[in-house]
Every structure is written in C-alpha cells, then in structure tokens.
CSV table of C-alpha atoms in Angstrom, one decimal:
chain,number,residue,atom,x,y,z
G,1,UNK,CA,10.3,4.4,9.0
G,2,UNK,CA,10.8,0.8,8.1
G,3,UNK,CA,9.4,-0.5,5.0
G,4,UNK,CA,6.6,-3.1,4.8
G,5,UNK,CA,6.6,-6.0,2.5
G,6,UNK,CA,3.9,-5.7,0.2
G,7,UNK,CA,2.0,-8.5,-0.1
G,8,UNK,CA,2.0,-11.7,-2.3
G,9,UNK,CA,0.5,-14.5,-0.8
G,10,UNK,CA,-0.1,-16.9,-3.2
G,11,UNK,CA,-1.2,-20.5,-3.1
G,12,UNK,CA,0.1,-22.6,-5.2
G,13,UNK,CA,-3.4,-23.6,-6.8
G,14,UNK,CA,-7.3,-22.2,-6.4
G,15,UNK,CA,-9.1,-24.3,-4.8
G,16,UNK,CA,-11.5,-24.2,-8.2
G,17,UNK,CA,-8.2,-25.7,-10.1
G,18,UNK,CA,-8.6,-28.4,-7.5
G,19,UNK,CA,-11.7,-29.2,-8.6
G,20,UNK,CA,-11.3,-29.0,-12.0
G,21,UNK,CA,-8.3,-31.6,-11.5
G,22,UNK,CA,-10.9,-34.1,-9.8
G,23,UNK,CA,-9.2,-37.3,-8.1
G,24,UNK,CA,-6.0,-35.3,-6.7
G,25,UNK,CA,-7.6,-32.4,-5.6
G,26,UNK,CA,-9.7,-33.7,-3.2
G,27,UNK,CA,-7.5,-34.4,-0.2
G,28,UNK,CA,-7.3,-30.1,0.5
G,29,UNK,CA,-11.1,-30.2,0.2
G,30,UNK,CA,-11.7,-33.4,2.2
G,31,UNK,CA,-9.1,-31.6,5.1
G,32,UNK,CA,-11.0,-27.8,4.6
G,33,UNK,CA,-14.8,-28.5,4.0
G,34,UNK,CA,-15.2,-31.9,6.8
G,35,UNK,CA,-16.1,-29.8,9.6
G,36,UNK,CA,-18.7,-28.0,8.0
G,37,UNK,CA,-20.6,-30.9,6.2
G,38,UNK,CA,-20.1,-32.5,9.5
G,39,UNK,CA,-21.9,-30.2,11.6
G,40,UNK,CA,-24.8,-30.1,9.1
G,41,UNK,CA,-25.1,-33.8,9.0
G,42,UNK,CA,-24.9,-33.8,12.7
G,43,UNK,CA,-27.5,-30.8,13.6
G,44,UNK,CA,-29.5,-31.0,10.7
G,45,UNK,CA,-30.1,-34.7,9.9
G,46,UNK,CA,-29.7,-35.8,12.7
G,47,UNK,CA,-26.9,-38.1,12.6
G,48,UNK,CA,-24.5,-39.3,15.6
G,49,UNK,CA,-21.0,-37.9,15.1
G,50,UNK,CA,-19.5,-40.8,14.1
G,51,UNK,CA,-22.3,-42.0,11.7
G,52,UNK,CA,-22.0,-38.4,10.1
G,53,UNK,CA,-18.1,-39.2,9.8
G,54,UNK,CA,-18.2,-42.5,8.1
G,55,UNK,CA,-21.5,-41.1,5.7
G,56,UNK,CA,-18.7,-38.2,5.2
G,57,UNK,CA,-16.2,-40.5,4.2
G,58,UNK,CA,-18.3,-42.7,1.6
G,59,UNK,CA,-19.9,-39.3,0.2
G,60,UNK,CA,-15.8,-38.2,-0.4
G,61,UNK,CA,-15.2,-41.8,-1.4
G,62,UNK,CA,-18.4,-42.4,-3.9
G,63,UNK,CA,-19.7,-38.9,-4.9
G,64,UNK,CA,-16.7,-37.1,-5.3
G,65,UNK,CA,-14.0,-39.8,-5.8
G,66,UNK,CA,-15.6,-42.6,-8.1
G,67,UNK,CA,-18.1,-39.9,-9.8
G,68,UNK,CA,-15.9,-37.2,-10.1
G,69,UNK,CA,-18.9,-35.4,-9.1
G,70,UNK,CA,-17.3,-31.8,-8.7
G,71,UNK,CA,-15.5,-32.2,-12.4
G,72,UNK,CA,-19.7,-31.3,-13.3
G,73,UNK,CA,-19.7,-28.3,-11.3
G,74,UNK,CA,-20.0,-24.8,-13.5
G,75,UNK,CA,-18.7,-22.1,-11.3
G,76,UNK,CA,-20.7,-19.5,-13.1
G,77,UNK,CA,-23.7,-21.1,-11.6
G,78,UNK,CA,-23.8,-20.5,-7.6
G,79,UNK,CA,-21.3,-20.8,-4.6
G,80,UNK,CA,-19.2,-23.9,-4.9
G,81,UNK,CA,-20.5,-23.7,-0.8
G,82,UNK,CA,-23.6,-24.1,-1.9
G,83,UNK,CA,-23.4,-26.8,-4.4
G,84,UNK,CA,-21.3,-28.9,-2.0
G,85,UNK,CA,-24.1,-28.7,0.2
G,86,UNK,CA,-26.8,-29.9,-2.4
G,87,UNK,CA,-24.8,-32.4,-3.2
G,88,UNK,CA,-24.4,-34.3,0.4
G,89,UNK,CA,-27.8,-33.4,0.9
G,90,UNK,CA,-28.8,-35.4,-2.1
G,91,UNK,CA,-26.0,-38.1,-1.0
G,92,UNK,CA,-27.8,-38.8,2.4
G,93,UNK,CA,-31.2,-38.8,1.3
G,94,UNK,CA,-30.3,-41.8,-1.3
G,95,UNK,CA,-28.2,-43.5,1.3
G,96,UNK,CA,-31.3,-43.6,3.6
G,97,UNK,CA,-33.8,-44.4,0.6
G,98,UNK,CA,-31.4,-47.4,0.1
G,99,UNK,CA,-31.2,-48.7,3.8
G,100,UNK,CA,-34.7,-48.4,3.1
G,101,UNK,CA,-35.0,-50.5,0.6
G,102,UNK,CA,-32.2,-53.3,2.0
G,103,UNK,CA,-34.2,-53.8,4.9
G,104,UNK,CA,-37.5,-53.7,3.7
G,105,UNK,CA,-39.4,-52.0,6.6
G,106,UNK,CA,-42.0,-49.7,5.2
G,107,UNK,CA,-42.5,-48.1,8.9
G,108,UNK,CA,-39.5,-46.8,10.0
G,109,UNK,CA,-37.5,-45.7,7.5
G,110,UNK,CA,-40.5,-43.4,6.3
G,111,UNK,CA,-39.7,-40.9,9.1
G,112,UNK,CA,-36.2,-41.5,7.9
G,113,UNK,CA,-36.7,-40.1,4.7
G,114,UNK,CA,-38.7,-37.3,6.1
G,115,UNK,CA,-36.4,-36.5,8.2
G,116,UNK,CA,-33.7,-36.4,5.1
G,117,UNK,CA,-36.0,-34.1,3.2
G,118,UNK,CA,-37.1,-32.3,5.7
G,119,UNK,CA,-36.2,-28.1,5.3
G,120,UNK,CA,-33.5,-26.4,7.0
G,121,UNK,CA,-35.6,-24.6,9.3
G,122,UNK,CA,-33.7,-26.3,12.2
G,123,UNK,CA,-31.1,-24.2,11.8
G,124,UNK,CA,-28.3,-27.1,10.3
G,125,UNK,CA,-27.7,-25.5,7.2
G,126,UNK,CA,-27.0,-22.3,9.2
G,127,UNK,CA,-24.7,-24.2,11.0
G,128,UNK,CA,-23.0,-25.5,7.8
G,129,UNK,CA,-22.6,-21.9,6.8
G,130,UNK,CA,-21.2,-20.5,10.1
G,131,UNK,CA,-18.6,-23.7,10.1
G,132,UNK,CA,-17.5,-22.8,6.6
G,133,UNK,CA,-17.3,-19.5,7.5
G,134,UNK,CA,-15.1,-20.4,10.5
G,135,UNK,CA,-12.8,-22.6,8.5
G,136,UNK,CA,-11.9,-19.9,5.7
G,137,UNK,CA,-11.0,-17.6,9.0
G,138,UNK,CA,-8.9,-20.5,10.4
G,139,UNK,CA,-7.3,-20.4,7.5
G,140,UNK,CA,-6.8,-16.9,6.6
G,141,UNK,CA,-5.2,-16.5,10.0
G,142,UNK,CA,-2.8,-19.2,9.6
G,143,UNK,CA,-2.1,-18.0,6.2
G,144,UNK,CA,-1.1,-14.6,7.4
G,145,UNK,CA,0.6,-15.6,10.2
G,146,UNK,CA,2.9,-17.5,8.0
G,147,UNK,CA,3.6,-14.5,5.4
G,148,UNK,CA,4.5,-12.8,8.5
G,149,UNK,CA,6.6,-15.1,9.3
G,150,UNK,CA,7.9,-15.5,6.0
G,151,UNK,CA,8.6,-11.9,5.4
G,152,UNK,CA,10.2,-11.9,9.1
G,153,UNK,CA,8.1,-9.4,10.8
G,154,UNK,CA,6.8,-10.3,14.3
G,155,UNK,CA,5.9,-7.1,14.8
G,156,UNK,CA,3.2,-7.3,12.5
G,157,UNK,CA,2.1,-10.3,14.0
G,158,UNK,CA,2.5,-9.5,17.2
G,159,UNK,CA,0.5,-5.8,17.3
G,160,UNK,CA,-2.5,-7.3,15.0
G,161,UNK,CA,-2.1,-10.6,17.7
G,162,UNK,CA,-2.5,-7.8,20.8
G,163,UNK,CA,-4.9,-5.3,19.4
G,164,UNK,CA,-7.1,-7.1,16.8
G,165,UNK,CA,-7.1,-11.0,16.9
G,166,UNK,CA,-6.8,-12.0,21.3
G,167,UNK,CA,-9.3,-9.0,21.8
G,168,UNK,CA,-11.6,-10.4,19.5
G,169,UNK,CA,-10.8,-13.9,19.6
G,170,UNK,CA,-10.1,-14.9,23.2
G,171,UNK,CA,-11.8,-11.7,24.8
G,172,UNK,CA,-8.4,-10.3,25.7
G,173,UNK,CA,-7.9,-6.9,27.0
G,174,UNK,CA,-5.9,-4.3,24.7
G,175,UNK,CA,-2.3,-4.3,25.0
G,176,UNK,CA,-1.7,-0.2,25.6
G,177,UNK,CA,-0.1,1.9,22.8
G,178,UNK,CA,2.7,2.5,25.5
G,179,UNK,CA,3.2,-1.1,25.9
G,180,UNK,CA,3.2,-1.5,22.6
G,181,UNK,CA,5.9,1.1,21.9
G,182,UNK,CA,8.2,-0.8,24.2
G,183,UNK,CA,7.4,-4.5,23.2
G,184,UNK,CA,8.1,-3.3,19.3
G,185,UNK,CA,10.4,-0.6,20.1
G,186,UNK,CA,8.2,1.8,17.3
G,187,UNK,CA,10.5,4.9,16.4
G,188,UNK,CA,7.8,6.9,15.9
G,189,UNK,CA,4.1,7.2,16.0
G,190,UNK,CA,3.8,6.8,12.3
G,191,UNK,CA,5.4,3.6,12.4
G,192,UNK,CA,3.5,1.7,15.3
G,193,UNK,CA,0.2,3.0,12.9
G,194,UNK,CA,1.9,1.9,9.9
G,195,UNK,CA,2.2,-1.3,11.2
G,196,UNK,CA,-1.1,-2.2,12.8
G,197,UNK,CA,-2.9,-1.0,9.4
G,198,UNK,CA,-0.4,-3.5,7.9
G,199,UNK,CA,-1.3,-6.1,10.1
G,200,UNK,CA,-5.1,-5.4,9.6
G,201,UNK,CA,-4.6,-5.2,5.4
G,202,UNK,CA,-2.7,-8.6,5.4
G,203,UNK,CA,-5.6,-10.4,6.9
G,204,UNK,CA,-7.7,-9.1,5.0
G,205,UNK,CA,-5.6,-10.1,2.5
G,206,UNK,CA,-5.3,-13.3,3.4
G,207,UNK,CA,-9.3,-13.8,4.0
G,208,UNK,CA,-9.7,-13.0,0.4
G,209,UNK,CA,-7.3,-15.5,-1.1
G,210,UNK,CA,-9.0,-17.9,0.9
G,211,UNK,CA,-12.2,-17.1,-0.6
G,212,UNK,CA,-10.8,-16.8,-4.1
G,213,UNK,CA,-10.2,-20.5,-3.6
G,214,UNK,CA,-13.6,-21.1,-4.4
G,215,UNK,CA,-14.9,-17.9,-5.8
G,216,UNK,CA,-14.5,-17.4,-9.5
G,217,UNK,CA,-13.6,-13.7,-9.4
G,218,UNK,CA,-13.1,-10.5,-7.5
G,219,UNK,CA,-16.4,-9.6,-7.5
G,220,UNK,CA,-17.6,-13.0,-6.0
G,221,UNK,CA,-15.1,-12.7,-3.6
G,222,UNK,CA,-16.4,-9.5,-2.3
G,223,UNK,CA,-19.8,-10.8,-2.3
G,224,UNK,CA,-18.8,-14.2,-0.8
G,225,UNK,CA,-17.2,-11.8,2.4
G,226,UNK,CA,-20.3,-10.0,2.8
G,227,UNK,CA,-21.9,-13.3,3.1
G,228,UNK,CA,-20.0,-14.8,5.7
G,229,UNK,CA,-20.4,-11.5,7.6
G,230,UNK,CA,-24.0,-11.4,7.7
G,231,UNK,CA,-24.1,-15.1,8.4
G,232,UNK,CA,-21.5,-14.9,11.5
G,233,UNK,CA,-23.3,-11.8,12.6
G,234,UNK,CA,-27.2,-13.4,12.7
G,235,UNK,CA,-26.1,-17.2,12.9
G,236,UNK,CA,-26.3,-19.4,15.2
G,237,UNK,CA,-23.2,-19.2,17.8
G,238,UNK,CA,-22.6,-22.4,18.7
G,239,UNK,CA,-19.6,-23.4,18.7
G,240,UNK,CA,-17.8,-26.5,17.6
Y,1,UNK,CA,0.4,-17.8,23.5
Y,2,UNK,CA,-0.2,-17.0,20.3
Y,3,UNK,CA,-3.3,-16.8,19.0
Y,4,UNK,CA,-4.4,-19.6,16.4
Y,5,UNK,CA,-6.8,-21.0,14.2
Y,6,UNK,CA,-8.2,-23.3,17.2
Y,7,UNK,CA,-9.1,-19.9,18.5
Y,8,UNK,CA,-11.7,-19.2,15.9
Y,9,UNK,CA,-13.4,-22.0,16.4
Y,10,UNK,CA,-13.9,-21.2,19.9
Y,11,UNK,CA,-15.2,-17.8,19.5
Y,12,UNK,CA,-18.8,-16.3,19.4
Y,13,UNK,CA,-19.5,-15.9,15.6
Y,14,UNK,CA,-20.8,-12.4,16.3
Y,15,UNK,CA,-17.6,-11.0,17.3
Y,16,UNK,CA,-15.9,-13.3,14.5
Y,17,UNK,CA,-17.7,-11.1,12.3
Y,18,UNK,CA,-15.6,-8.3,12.3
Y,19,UNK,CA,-13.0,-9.6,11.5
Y,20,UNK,CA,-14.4,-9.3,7.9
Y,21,UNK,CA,-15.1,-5.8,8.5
Y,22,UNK,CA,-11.5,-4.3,9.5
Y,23,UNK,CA,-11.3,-0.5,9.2
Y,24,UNK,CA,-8.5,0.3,6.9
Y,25,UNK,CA,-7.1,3.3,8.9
Y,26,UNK,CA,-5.8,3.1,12.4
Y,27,UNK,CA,-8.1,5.8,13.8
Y,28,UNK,CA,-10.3,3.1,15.5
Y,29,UNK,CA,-7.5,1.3,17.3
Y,30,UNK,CA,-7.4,3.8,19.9
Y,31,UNK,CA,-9.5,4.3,22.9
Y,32,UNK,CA,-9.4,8.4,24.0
Y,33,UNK,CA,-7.2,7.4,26.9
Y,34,UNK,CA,-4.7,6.1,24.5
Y,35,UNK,CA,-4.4,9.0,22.0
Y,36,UNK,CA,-3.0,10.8,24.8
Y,37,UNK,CA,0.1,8.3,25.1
Y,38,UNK,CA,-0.1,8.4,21.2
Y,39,UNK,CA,0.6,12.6,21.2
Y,40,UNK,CA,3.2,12.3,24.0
Y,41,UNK,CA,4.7,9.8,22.1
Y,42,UNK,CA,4.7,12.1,18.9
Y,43,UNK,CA,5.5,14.4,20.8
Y,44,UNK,CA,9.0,12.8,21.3
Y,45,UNK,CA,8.9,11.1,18.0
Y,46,UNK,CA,12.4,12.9,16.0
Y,47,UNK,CA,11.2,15.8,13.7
Y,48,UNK,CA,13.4,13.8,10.7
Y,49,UNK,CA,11.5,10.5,11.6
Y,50,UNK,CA,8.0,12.2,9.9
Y,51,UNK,CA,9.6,15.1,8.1
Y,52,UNK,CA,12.6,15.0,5.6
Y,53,UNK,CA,14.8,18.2,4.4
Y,54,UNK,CA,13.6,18.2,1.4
Y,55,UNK,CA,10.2,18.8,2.2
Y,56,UNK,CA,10.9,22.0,2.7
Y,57,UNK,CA,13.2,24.9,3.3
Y,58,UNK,CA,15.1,23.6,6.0
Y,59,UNK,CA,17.6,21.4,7.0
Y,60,UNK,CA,18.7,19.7,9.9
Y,61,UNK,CA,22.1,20.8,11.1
Y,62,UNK,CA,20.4,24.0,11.5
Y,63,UNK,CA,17.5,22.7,13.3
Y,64,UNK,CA,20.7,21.5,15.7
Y,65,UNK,CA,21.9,24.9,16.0
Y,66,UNK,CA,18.8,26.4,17.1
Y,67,UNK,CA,18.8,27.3,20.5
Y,68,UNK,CA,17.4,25.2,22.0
Y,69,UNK,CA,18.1,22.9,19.4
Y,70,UNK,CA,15.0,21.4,17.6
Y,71,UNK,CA,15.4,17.8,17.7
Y,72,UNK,CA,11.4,16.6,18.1
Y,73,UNK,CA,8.2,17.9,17.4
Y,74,UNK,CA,7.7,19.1,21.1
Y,75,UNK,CA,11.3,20.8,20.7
Y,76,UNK,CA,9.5,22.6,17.4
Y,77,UNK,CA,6.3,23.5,18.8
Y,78,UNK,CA,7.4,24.7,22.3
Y,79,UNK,CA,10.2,27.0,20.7
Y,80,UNK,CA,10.9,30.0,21.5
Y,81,UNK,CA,11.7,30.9,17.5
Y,82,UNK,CA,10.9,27.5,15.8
Y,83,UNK,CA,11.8,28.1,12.1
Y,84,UNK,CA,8.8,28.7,10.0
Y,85,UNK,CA,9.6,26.8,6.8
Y,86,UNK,CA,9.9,23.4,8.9
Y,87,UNK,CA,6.2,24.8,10.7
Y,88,UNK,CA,5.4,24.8,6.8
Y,89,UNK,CA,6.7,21.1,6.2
Y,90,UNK,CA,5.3,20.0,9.8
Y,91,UNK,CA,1.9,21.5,8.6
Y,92,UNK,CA,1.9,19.8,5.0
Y,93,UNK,CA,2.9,16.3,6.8
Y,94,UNK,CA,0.3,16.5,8.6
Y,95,UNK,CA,-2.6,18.3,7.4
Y,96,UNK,CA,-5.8,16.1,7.1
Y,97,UNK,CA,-6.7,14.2,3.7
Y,98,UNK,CA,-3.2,15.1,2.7
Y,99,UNK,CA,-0.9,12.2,4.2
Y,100,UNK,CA,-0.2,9.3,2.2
Y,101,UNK,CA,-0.5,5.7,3.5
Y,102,UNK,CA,3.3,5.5,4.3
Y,103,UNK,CA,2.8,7.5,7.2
Y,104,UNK,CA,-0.4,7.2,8.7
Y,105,UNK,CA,-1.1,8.7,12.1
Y,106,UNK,CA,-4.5,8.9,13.7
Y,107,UNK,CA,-6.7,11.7,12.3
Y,108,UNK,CA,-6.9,13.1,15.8
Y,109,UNK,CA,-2.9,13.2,16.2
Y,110,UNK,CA,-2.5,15.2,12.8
Y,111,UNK,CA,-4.9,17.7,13.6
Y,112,UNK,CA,-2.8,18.2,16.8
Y,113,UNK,CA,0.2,18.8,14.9
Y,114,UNK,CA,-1.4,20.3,12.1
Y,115,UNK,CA,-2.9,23.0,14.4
Y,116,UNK,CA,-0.1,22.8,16.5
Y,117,UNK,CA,2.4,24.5,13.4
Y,118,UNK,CA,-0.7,27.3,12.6
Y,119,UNK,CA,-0.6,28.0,16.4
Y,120,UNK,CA,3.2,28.1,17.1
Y,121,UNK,CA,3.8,30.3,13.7
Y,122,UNK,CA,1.0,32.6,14.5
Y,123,UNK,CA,2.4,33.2,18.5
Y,124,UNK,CA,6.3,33.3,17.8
Y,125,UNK,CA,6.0,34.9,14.4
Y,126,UNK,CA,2.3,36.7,14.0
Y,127,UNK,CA,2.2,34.6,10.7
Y,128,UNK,CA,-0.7,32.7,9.6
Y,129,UNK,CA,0.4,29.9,7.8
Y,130,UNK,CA,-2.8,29.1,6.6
Y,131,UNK,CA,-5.9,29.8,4.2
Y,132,UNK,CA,-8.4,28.6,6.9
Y,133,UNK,CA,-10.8,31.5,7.6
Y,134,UNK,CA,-10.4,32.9,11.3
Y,135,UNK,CA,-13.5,31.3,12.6
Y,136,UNK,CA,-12.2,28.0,10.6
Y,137,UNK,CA,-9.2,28.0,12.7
Y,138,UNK,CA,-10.6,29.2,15.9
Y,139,UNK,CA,-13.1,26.3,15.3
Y,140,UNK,CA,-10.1,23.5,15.3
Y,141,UNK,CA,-8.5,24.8,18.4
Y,142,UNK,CA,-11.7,24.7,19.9
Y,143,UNK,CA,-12.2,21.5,19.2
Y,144,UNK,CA,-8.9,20.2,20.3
Y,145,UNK,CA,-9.2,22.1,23.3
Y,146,UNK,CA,-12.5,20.4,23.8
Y,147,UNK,CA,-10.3,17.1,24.0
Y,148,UNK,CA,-9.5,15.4,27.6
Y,149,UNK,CA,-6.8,14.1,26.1
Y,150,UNK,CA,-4.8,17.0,24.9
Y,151,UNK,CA,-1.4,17.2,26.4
Y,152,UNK,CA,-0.8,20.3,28.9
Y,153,UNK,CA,1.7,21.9,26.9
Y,154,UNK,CA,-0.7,21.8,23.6
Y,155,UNK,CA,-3.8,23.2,25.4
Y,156,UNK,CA,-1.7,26.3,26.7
Y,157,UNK,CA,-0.7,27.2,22.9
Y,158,UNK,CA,-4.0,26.5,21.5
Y,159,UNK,CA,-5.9,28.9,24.5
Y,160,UNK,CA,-2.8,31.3,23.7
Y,161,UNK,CA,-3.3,31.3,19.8
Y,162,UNK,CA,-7.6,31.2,20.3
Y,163,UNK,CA,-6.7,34.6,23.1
Y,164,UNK,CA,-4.4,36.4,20.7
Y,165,UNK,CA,-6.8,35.6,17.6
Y,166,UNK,CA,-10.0,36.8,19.4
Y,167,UNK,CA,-8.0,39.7,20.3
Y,168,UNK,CA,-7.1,40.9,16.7
C-alpha cells in the first residue's frame, strides 16, 4: 500500500498575527473578508453594489488603515467575524449620520439612519455569515488542493474531486468504485479506502487552518465549525 | 474540470454544509450497489497486498505451492485446503474494531472476509477459528446472507457453513 503524506499545511502567519501587525496585514483580510461585508452592506443596508464597494473601501482605508482599528481587538472577547461586523456596522451608520449632517436635510436622511440602525431581521447579517462561511470553504479547498499538489498525489485529489467535492458541489453523479479503480489504478481495496479517507481528512484539515486564522485556539476552532455548519444548513441560500 | 473555489460560491449552502461534517471512515462512500464491485475487487486484491508473512504462520512461497496456488483472497477462501494459519492472519486483518487506519476497508467488506476465514476453516478443516458463540456466528452469516450484494461464490460458503453448523 502506498504511503500517505501526513499532513502539514501551514501558513506562513494566522490571520490573528495579521491583525496584530496592523497596516501590513490588511491586504489578506481586505482580499478574504470583501465579499462577505459586501453582501451585508448590499442586502442588509441596502446599498447599491457599487456604493457598498467604495463605503468598503473607505471603511478598509479609514477604520482599519488610519485607526488601526483591529490592533484594539482582544480575541478572548468574541469571533474576530463578529467584531468585523460591529465594526462596519458602526462605520456606516456614522457615514450616513455625517451625509446627514453635510447636507442639512432633517427629512430624508432620518429614514437613512433608521434604516442604518435598523435590526438584522432582514436576513443581511445572515447573509454576511453564510458569505464568510463560503469564503473559508473557498479557501480550504484551494488550500488542499495545493498540499495535494504539493505532496504530488492526484489521486487524492482526484477521488475526493469524484466522490466528495463535484457530487456535492456541482450536483455531479458518483464516479463508480470500478471506475475509480481504473482511473487510479488502486492495488487493492484497502488502498482506494485509504485514499478517499485521506482525501476527506485533508480537507478537513485544511478547513480548520482556515479557521485558526481567526480563531484563537483549538477549541474555538471546533466551535467556529459547528457554527458555520448550523449557519449553511438554516441560512439563507442565496447565492452570490 | 476540476472543481474550484468558484464552485462554492455557486452551491446551495445546505449541501455546502457537509462539507464540515465529513465522516472519517469510508463506510459512507459506498452506495449497496457498489460494495459489491468493492468485494469483487477484494476478492482479486493479492493476499500479500492486506496480509504480510509475518502476521502469521505462513509464508508466501508456500502459499505458491499450494495447489491451486493461493495468490488472492478468492484463491484462499474458495480452496480446496487453504492453509489455516493465513485463515488466522486473514481473520485478524480483518476482524471488526481491530484494523488500524493504514488499512481501512469498509465495515461491510471486513465482515465478509472476516466471516469468510471462520467459514472456509470450519468447511475444509471442521475448525472453528473463533470464540464467537454458535448463534453469534450463525448470526453474522445470516446477516451477510441477508445482503443483495454478496458475491455468488460467498453466499454458497456462508449457506454451506450456516447447513453444516445447524447440523452439528
């Protein structure tokens, strides 16, 4: 039976080092955390696409670059996911408290504000947390496609790509075991198994160093998972 | 095409889901039509591809000398006068709870072979290999016989060794 590498994916920094190193750590989180901000800016405030990018942009630029906003954060206290999230929140209801204020129109911008304060109930900071959860997936699969690569085993790939990821993914039917057998050319029965529970332990794998990015410890990271499960099982399923 | 992260993005979050929940074993990667191509294939999988010499009495020139000679586990279960120290080893490899994650096989496969070894001792040898009570084992052939799946060959030595048992 041919030996698996064991695993050791490693990035080169946690996304909470990152954080802590302010100014230069932010083009990573600009890149991973976008989408998600921007689909709660869009569904729950309310904001055009492209008003939500450029508020994104001057929130990144303002909060987080010239305040060094995330330097304050305490990762003992909550989800960095959440605390993100607070933060733009609190960034967009002062940016429409200032238009406010600039134009001088005690009418309008009234609703405005009400509308920047008003609760989540419409779903957008669901939709925040089903983005998020999408973009650590994204990135767990690219990151365990790449040790696979790395560690120059296509099989592995290929028979969690055939029975796990374009099944679930793209609604694929199941490549057959036989096919399977002659695709990899498995020796043995033992081995084909020994591979697909590889495949199925590197993502895993791979989905938790994602999450350790921003989770403090093991046990957050286990909690953070069971999170993002229950919130892609019961939220909403829209999709980008 | 490969699948990739655009992929997630277009999925239904529901099915996304379980990707956080992945089984650890390989027992639910197989629909019932499949473990029957899985047992043929083990079947023809080489006896020294699960088992090694010294895992038992045995080695494997002499499994070559046999005649027939004993090259796979069909070539061990269907003989005539398989050797019963490498029944022994197949039993061990195979037994349930007992196999180590370097050789994984689904739980339904190992109870094939692990049966398979009682029921091919017991026939060509009268031995029982085995501590299981009688209703214990005539319980597990049972239950493999019960299977849809079960390849031919199998399901004639588990009715032979469930006859010759109810017999005694």
């Amino acid at each position: 039976m041919s030996d698996i590498p064991v695993l050791a994916v490693n990035f080169p920094t946690t996304r909470w080092t990152l954080v802590l190193q302010g100014r230069a750590g932010l083009g990573p989180i600009y890149q991973q955390y976008r989408e998600p901000l921007k689909a709660f800016l869009v569904r729950s405030r309310r904001l055009r696409p492209d008003v939500a990018d450029d508020l994104l942009q001057q929130f990144f630029a303002d909060k987080l670059l010239q305040q060094d906003v995330l330097t304050q954060v305490d990762k003992r206290k909550g989800k960095f996911r959440s605390f993100l999230l607070q933060v733009l929140k609190r960034f967009h209801l002062n940016t429409v408290r200032h238009d406010r204020a600039q134009r001088r129109s005690p009418q309008g911008p009234i609703l405005e504000i009400e509308s920047a304060q008003e609760s989540d109930r419409d779903n957008g900071a669901d939709l925040f947390d089903v983005m998020w959860a999408r973009e650590a997936l994204a990135s767990a699969l690219v990151l365990a496609k790449n040790y696979c690569d790395e560690c120059r085993r296509p099989d592995i790939w290929g028979v969690l790509e055939a029975r796990v990821l374009g099944p679930t993914l793209r609604g694929e039917p199941l490549v057959s075991y036989e096919e399977l057998i002659i695709r990899f050319g498995f020796d043995s029965v033992a081995q084909a198994c020994n591979v697909m529970v590889t495949g199925k332990r590197i993502l895993e794998r791979a989905v938790r160093q994602v999450i350790s990015q921003y989770a403090s410890n093991e046990e957050d990271v286990d909690e953070e998972i069971q999170s993002l499960f229950e919130i892609l099982r019961h939220g909403p399923a829209e999709l980008r | 095409m490969t699948v990739g992260p655009e992929d997630v993005y277009r999925c239904n979050s529901r099915s996304l889901a379980t990707l956080l929940r992945l089984p650890e074993s390989c027992d639910d990667m197989f629909t019932p039509a499949e473990l029957g191509q899985v047992l043929e294939h083990q079947l023809r999988v080489a006896i020294t591809a699960d088992l090694r010499p010294g895992d038992g009495d045995w080695d494997e020139a002499a499994m070559a000398r046999h005649n027939p000679p004993i090259r796979n586990w069909a070539d061990l279960l269907f003989h005539d006068h398989p050797p019963v120290p490498v029944l022994l080893a197949a039993k061990a490899f195979a037994k349930p709870g007992q196999q180590g994650s370097q050789t994984p096989l689904p739980l339904e496969i190992a109870h094939c072979l692990y049966y398979g070894a009682i029921a091919a001792a017991f026939l060509r040898h009268g031995q029982l290999i085995t501590t299981l009570a009688t209703s214990d084992l005539m319980m597990g052939f049972q239950m493999l016989l019960n299977r849809a799946w079960l390849a031919p060959r199998l399901r004639d030595l588990f009715m032979s060794a469930l006859t010759k048992l109810d017999k005694e």
